[in-house]
mmCIF file of N, CA, C and O in Angstrom:
data_model
loop_
_atom_site.group_PDB
_atom_site.id
_atom_site.type_symbol
_atom_site.label_atom_id
_atom_site.label_comp_id
_atom_site.label_asym_id
_atom_site.label_seq_id
_atom_site.Cartn_x
_atom_site.Cartn_y
_atom_site.Cartn_z
ATOM 1 N N GLY L 7 18.983 15.754 8.776
ATOM 2 C CA GLY L 7 18.401 14.636 9.426
ATOM 3 C C GLY L 7 17.214 14.068 8.662
ATOM 4 O O GLY L 7 16.704 14.653 7.720
ATOM 5 N N GLN L 8 16.826 12.947 9.140
ATOM 6 C CA GLN L 8 15.671 12.266 8.574
ATOM 7 C C GLN L 8 14.437 12.570 9.397
ATOM 8 O O GLN L 8 14.509 12.764 10.606
ATOM 9 N N PHE L 9 13.323 12.605 8.731
ATOM 10 C CA PHE L 9 12.051 12.777 9.414
ATOM 11 C C PHE L 9 11.537 11.407 9.852
ATOM 12 O O PHE L 9 11.705 10.428 9.123
ATOM 13 N N PRO L 10 10.890 11.344 10.999
ATOM 14 C CA PRO L 10 10.320 10.055 11.406
ATOM 15 C C PRO L 10 9.163 9.687 10.480
ATOM 16 O O PRO L 10 8.469 10.566 9.970
ATOM 17 N N PRO L 11 8.960 8.390 10.211
ATOM 18 C CA PRO L 11 7.845 7.994 9.338
ATOM 19 C C PRO L 11 6.513 8.356 9.970
ATOM 20 O O PRO L 11 6.358 8.328 11.187
ATOM 21 N N LEU L 12 5.574 8.756 9.135
ATOM 22 C CA LEU L 12 4.257 9.108 9.637
ATOM 23 C C LEU L 12 3.520 7.890 10.170
ATOM 24 O O LEU L 12 2.734 7.995 11.098
ATOM 25 N N LEU L 13 3.772 6.735 9.555
ATOM 26 C CA LEU L 13 3.158 5.492 9.992
ATOM 27 C C LEU L 13 4.258 4.465 10.231
ATOM 28 O O LEU L 13 5.264 4.457 9.532
ATOM 29 N N SER L 14 4.019 3.591 11.180
ATOM 30 C CA SER L 14 4.970 2.505 11.392
ATOM 31 C C SER L 14 4.808 1.477 10.280
ATOM 32 O O SER L 14 3.823 1.489 9.535
ATOM 33 N N LEU L 15 5.752 0.571 10.187
ATOM 34 C CA LEU L 15 5.677 -0.482 9.182
ATOM 35 C C LEU L 15 4.403 -1.299 9.364
ATOM 36 O O LEU L 15 3.717 -1.613 8.394
ATOM 37 N N GLU L 16 4.045 -1.628 10.568
ATOM 38 C CA GLU L 16 2.827 -2.405 10.829
ATOM 39 C C GLU L 16 1.579 -1.625 10.432
ATOM 40 O O GLU L 16 0.624 -2.188 9.910
ATOM 41 N N GLU L 17 1.583 -0.317 10.666
ATOM 42 C CA GLU L 17 0.441 0.504 10.256
ATOM 43 C C GLU L 17 0.315 0.539 8.734
ATOM 44 O O GLU L 17 -0.793 0.470 8.197
ATOM 45 N N TRP L 18 1.456 0.641 8.029
ATOM 46 C CA TRP L 18 1.424 0.598 6.569
ATOM 47 C C TRP L 18 0.881 -0.738 6.071
ATOM 48 O O TRP L 18 0.062 -0.791 5.162
ATOM 49 N N LYS L 19 1.366 -1.834 6.663
ATOM 50 C CA LYS L 19 0.898 -3.168 6.266
ATOM 51 C C LYS L 19 -0.606 -3.291 6.480
ATOM 52 O O LYS L 19 -1.324 -3.818 5.626
ATOM 53 N N SER L 20 -1.074 -2.800 7.610
ATOM 54 C CA SER L 20 -2.505 -2.854 7.912
ATOM 55 C C SER L 20 -3.306 -2.051 6.890
ATOM 56 O O SER L 20 -4.335 -2.500 6.393
ATOM 57 N N LEU L 21 -2.821 -0.873 6.564
ATOM 58 C CA LEU L 21 -3.483 -0.018 5.582
ATOM 59 C C LEU L 21 -3.569 -0.703 4.221
ATOM 60 O O LEU L 21 -4.623 -0.727 3.587
ATOM 61 N N PHE L 22 -2.466 -1.294 3.766
ATOM 62 C CA PHE L 22 -2.464 -1.953 2.462
ATOM 63 C C PHE L 22 -3.334 -3.204 2.457
ATOM 64 O O PHE L 22 -3.952 -3.518 1.444
ATOM 65 N N ARG L 23 -3.431 -3.907 3.562
ATOM 66 C CA ARG L 23 -4.342 -5.056 3.633
ATOM 67 C C ARG L 23 -5.779 -4.595 3.459
ATOM 68 O O ARG L 23 -6.563 -5.231 2.761
ATOM 69 N N LYS L 24 -6.133 -3.470 4.066
ATOM 70 C CA LYS L 24 -7.495 -2.933 3.927
ATOM 71 C C LYS L 24 -7.754 -2.492 2.493
ATOM 72 O O LYS L 24 -8.823 -2.756 1.934
ATOM 73 N N LEU L 25 -6.808 -1.804 1.893
ATOM 74 C CA LEU L 25 -6.971 -1.357 0.506
ATOM 75 C C LEU L 25 -7.106 -2.551 -0.428
ATOM 76 O O LEU L 25 -7.943 -2.550 -1.331
ATOM 77 N N ASP L 26 -6.309 -3.565 -0.215
ATOM 78 C CA ASP L 26 -6.357 -4.765 -1.036
ATOM 79 C C ASP L 26 -7.714 -5.449 -0.909
ATOM 80 O O ASP L 26 -8.314 -5.848 -1.897
ATOM 81 N N ALA L 27 -8.235 -5.547 0.301
ATOM 82 C CA ALA L 27 -9.543 -6.172 0.521
ATOM 83 C C ALA L 27 -10.640 -5.366 -0.171
ATOM 84 O O ALA L 27 -11.555 -5.933 -0.768
ATOM 85 N N ASN L 28 -10.556 -4.047 -0.109
ATOM 86 C CA ASN L 28 -11.552 -3.201 -0.780
ATOM 87 C C ASN L 28 -11.509 -3.398 -2.288
ATOM 88 O O ASN L 28 -12.548 -3.455 -2.937
ATOM 89 N N PHE L 29 -10.314 -3.503 -2.851
ATOM 90 C CA PHE L 29 -10.186 -3.703 -4.285
ATOM 91 C C PHE L 29 -10.829 -5.019 -4.707
ATOM 92 O O PHE L 29 -11.610 -5.055 -5.646
ATOM 93 N N TYR L 30 -10.507 -6.098 -4.001
ATOM 94 C CA TYR L 30 -11.059 -7.388 -4.389
ATOM 95 C C TYR L 30 -12.550 -7.458 -4.115
ATOM 96 O O TYR L 30 -13.273 -8.125 -4.839
ATOM 97 N N GLY L 31 -13.035 -6.742 -3.118
ATOM 98 C CA GLY L 31 -14.473 -6.670 -2.883
ATOM 99 C C GLY L 31 -15.176 -5.977 -4.038
ATOM 100 O O GLY L 31 -16.222 -6.427 -4.498
ATOM 101 N N LEU L 32 -14.589 -4.895 -4.532
ATOM 102 C CA LEU L 32 -15.160 -4.175 -5.680
ATOM 103 C C LEU L 32 -15.117 -5.047 -6.921
ATOM 104 O O LEU L 32 -16.088 -5.131 -7.668
ATOM 105 N N GLU L 33 -14.013 -5.729 -7.138
ATOM 106 C CA GLU L 33 -13.896 -6.600 -8.308
ATOM 107 C C GLU L 33 -14.968 -7.692 -8.278
ATOM 108 O O GLU L 33 -15.581 -7.983 -9.304
ATOM 109 N N GLU L 34 -15.234 -8.249 -7.127
ATOM 110 C CA GLU L 34 -16.267 -9.286 -7.012
ATOM 111 C C GLU L 34 -17.652 -8.701 -7.290
ATOM 112 O O GLU L 34 -18.470 -9.317 -7.971
ATOM 113 N N ARG L 35 -17.936 -7.496 -6.786
ATOM 114 C CA ARG L 35 -19.228 -6.860 -7.060
ATOM 115 C C ARG L 35 -19.388 -6.570 -8.555
ATOM 116 O O ARG L 35 -20.477 -6.730 -9.108
ATOM 117 N N ILE L 36 -18.304 -6.158 -9.209
ATOM 118 C CA ILE L 36 -18.361 -5.920 -10.654
ATOM 119 C C ILE L 36 -18.645 -7.233 -11.373
ATOM 120 O O ILE L 36 -19.474 -7.284 -12.287
ATOM 121 N N ARG L 37 -17.971 -8.298 -10.964
ATOM 122 C CA ARG L 37 -18.184 -9.601 -11.594
ATOM 123 C C ARG L 37 -19.641 -10.041 -11.475
ATOM 124 O O ARG L 37 -20.256 -10.482 -12.455
ATOM 125 N N VAL L 38 -20.209 -9.890 -10.290
ATOM 126 C CA VAL L 38 -21.604 -10.279 -10.069
ATOM 127 C C VAL L 38 -22.544 -9.431 -10.916
ATOM 128 O O VAL L 38 -23.455 -9.946 -11.558
ATOM 129 N N ARG L 39 -22.311 -8.125 -10.938
ATOM 130 C CA ARG L 39 -23.179 -7.233 -11.721
ATOM 131 C C ARG L 39 -23.061 -7.533 -13.214
ATOM 132 O O ARG L 39 -24.068 -7.543 -13.929
ATOM 133 N N ALA L 40 -21.852 -7.811 -13.693
ATOM 134 C CA ALA L 40 -21.669 -8.145 -15.108
ATOM 135 C C ALA L 40 -22.437 -9.420 -15.451
ATOM 136 O O ALA L 40 -23.058 -9.509 -16.519
ATOM 137 N N TYR L 41 -22.432 -10.367 -14.556
ATOM 138 C CA TYR L 41 -23.183 -11.602 -14.810
ATOM 139 C C TYR L 41 -24.688 -11.327 -14.819
ATOM 140 O O TYR L 41 -25.417 -11.891 -15.635
ATOM 141 N N GLN L 42 -25.132 -10.433 -13.952
ATOM 142 C CA GLN L 42 -26.554 -10.063 -13.961
ATOM 143 C C GLN L 42 -26.938 -9.443 -15.302
ATOM 144 O O GLN L 42 -28.009 -9.739 -15.848
ATOM 145 N N LEU L 43 -26.087 -8.599 -15.829
ATOM 146 C CA LEU L 43 -26.350 -7.983 -17.132
ATOM 147 C C LEU L 43 -26.391 -9.043 -18.229
ATOM 148 O O LEU L 43 -27.241 -8.995 -19.124
ATOM 149 N N TYR L 44 -25.486 -10.006 -18.169
ATOM 150 C CA TYR L 44 -25.471 -11.125 -19.111
ATOM 151 C C TYR L 44 -26.779 -11.898 -19.041
ATOM 152 O O TYR L 44 -27.378 -12.216 -20.076
ATOM 153 N N GLU L 45 -27.243 -12.163 -17.831
ATOM 154 C CA GLU L 45 -28.514 -12.875 -17.675
ATOM 155 C C GLU L 45 -29.685 -12.056 -18.214
ATOM 156 O O GLU L 45 -30.585 -12.599 -18.845
ATOM 157 N N GLN L 46 -29.684 -10.755 -17.971
ATOM 158 C CA GLN L 46 -30.761 -9.893 -18.447
ATOM 159 C C GLN L 46 -30.837 -9.883 -19.975
ATOM 160 O O GLN L 46 -31.904 -9.700 -20.542
ATOM 161 N N ARG L 47 -29.697 -10.081 -20.628
ATOM 162 C CA ARG L 47 -29.652 -10.098 -22.075
ATOM 163 C C ARG L 47 -30.064 -11.469 -22.619
ATOM 164 O O ARG L 47 -30.050 -11.715 -23.814
ATOM 165 N N GLY L 48 -30.431 -12.378 -21.765
ATOM 166 C CA GLY L 48 -30.842 -13.708 -22.207
ATOM 167 C C GLY L 48 -29.672 -14.663 -22.361
ATOM 168 O O GLY L 48 -29.760 -15.623 -23.114
ATOM 169 N N LYS L 49 -28.571 -14.377 -21.667
ATOM 170 C CA LYS L 49 -27.363 -15.212 -21.688
ATOM 171 C C LYS L 49 -26.793 -15.396 -23.091
ATOM 172 O O LYS L 49 -26.275 -16.433 -23.444
ATOM 173 N N ARG L 50 -26.900 -14.329 -23.891
ATOM 174 C CA ARG L 50 -26.299 -14.348 -25.234
ATOM 175 C C ARG L 50 -24.825 -13.971 -25.120
ATOM 176 O O ARG L 50 -24.476 -12.964 -24.500
ATOM 177 N N ASP L 51 -23.987 -14.777 -25.731
ATOM 178 C CA ASP L 51 -22.538 -14.538 -25.692
ATOM 179 C C ASP L 51 -22.144 -13.368 -26.592
ATOM 180 O O ASP L 51 -22.911 -12.935 -27.441
ATOM 181 N N GLY L 52 -20.908 -12.901 -26.388
ATOM 182 C CA GLY L 52 -20.353 -11.880 -27.265
ATOM 183 C C GLY L 52 -20.345 -10.478 -26.686
ATOM 184 O O GLY L 52 -19.929 -9.543 -27.366
ATOM 185 N N HIS L 53 -20.785 -10.321 -25.443
ATOM 186 C CA HIS L 53 -20.850 -8.980 -24.851
ATOM 187 C C HIS L 53 -20.190 -8.920 -23.471
ATOM 188 O O HIS L 53 -20.510 -8.047 -22.663
ATOM 189 N N ALA L 54 -19.269 -9.821 -23.216
ATOM 190 C CA ALA L 54 -18.652 -9.900 -21.886
ATOM 191 C C ALA L 54 -17.962 -8.589 -21.495
ATOM 192 O O ALA L 54 -18.132 -8.106 -20.378
ATOM 193 N N LEU L 55 -17.194 -8.016 -22.414
ATOM 194 C CA LEU L 55 -16.509 -6.756 -22.095
ATOM 195 C C LEU L 55 -17.496 -5.615 -21.890
ATOM 196 O O LEU L 55 -17.316 -4.796 -20.984
ATOM 197 N N ASP L 56 -18.534 -5.567 -22.715
ATOM 198 C CA ASP L 56 -19.552 -4.534 -22.543
ATOM 199 C C ASP L 56 -20.197 -4.650 -21.164
ATOM 200 O O ASP L 56 -20.395 -3.636 -20.480
ATOM 201 N N ASP L 57 -20.523 -5.882 -20.774
ATOM 202 C CA ASP L 57 -21.137 -6.103 -19.462
ATOM 203 C C ASP L 57 -20.195 -5.684 -18.348
ATOM 204 O O ASP L 57 -20.600 -5.040 -17.381
ATOM 205 N N TRP L 58 -18.924 -6.058 -18.484
ATOM 206 C CA TRP L 58 -17.937 -5.724 -17.451
ATOM 207 C C TRP L 58 -17.797 -4.204 -17.329
ATOM 208 O O TRP L 58 -17.842 -3.655 -16.227
ATOM 209 N N PHE L 59 -17.636 -3.524 -18.464
ATOM 210 C CA PHE L 59 -17.452 -2.071 -18.426
ATOM 211 C C PHE L 59 -18.690 -1.353 -17.893
ATOM 212 O O PHE L 59 -18.572 -0.373 -17.154
ATOM 213 N N GLN L 60 -19.862 -1.846 -18.256
ATOM 214 C CA GLN L 60 -21.084 -1.227 -17.734
ATOM 215 C C GLN L 60 -21.178 -1.433 -16.225
ATOM 216 O O GLN L 60 -21.491 -0.497 -15.484
ATOM 217 N N ALA L 61 -20.907 -2.640 -15.772
ATOM 218 C CA ALA L 61 -20.956 -2.926 -14.334
ATOM 219 C C ALA L 61 -19.933 -2.080 -13.584
ATOM 220 O O ALA L 61 -20.235 -1.496 -12.536
ATOM 221 N N GLU L 62 -18.740 -1.985 -14.131
ATOM 222 C CA GLU L 62 -17.683 -1.190 -13.516
ATOM 223 C C GLU L 62 -18.095 0.277 -13.425
ATOM 224 O O GLU L 62 -17.926 0.925 -12.388
ATOM 225 N N ALA L 63 -18.657 0.801 -14.505
ATOM 226 C CA ALA L 63 -19.096 2.195 -14.522
ATOM 227 C C ALA L 63 -20.195 2.431 -13.487
ATOM 228 O O ALA L 63 -20.165 3.423 -12.757
ATOM 229 N N GLU L 64 -21.164 1.529 -13.434
ATOM 230 C CA GLU L 64 -22.252 1.673 -12.468
ATOM 231 C C GLU L 64 -21.727 1.696 -11.037
ATOM 232 O O GLU L 64 -22.107 2.549 -10.238
ATOM 233 N N LEU L 65 -20.861 0.757 -10.713
ATOM 234 C CA LEU L 65 -20.400 0.627 -9.331
ATOM 235 C C LEU L 65 -19.398 1.696 -8.934
ATOM 236 O O LEU L 65 -19.409 2.165 -7.800
ATOM 237 N N THR L 66 -18.542 2.102 -9.845
ATOM 238 C CA THR L 66 -17.579 3.147 -9.492
ATOM 239 C C THR L 66 -18.241 4.515 -9.487
ATOM 240 O O THR L 66 -17.841 5.389 -8.736
ATOM 241 N N GLU L 67 -19.275 4.718 -10.301
ATOM 242 C CA GLU L 67 -20.010 5.988 -10.281
ATOM 243 C C GLU L 67 -20.708 6.162 -8.945
ATOM 244 O O GLU L 67 -20.709 7.224 -8.367
ATOM 245 N N ARG L 68 -21.301 5.095 -8.438
ATOM 246 C CA ARG L 68 -21.960 5.174 -7.122
ATOM 247 C C ARG L 68 -20.956 5.569 -6.052
ATOM 248 O O ARG L 68 -21.233 6.366 -5.187
ATOM 249 N N LYS L 69 -19.752 4.989 -6.137
ATOM 250 C CA LYS L 69 -18.712 5.295 -5.162
ATOM 251 C C LYS L 69 -18.324 6.765 -5.248
ATOM 252 O O LYS L 69 -18.166 7.439 -4.250
ATOM 253 N N ARG L 70 -18.184 7.283 -6.483
ATOM 254 C CA ARG L 70 -17.825 8.688 -6.667
ATOM 255 C C ARG L 70 -18.905 9.598 -6.133
ATOM 256 O O ARG L 70 -18.628 10.626 -5.542
ATOM 257 N N LEU L 71 -20.170 9.226 -6.349
ATOM 258 C CA LEU L 71 -21.278 10.054 -5.857
ATOM 259 C C LEU L 71 -21.271 10.107 -4.340
ATOM 260 O O LEU L 71 -21.521 11.144 -3.746
ATOM 261 N N ARG L 72 -20.977 8.973 -3.693
ATOM 262 C CA ARG L 72 -20.929 8.946 -2.218
ATOM 263 C C ARG L 72 -19.809 9.832 -1.705
ATOM 264 O O ARG L 72 -19.964 10.543 -0.730
ATOM 265 N N VAL L 73 -18.652 9.797 -2.370
ATOM 266 C CA VAL L 73 -17.515 10.613 -1.941
ATOM 267 C C VAL L 73 -17.846 12.081 -2.127
ATOM 268 O O VAL L 73 -17.535 12.919 -1.287
ATOM 269 N N ALA L 74 -18.509 12.438 -3.238
ATOM 270 C CA ALA L 74 -18.845 13.833 -3.512
ATOM 271 C C ALA L 74 -19.880 14.364 -2.506
ATOM 272 O O ALA L 74 -19.862 15.538 -2.170
ATOM 273 N N ALA L 75 -20.758 13.502 -2.049
ATOM 274 C CA ALA L 75 -21.790 13.920 -1.108
ATOM 275 C C ALA L 75 -21.194 14.100 0.240
ATOM 276 O O ALA L 75 -21.047 14.992 0.893
#
């Protein structure tokens, strides 16, 4: 026999909508932080990826620290 699903289809949809919103919220925070880093550097071009990776590292590290605590 088959096992009943742990979540209904509507519950799965709801869960994925929440996960999707969290992802785009994080992406927006990274974008804002990367722009702040760009401004701090005096708006000099040529470091967009560095700014993005630094912002991403800062924000995801905070998230990991909260989960570990």
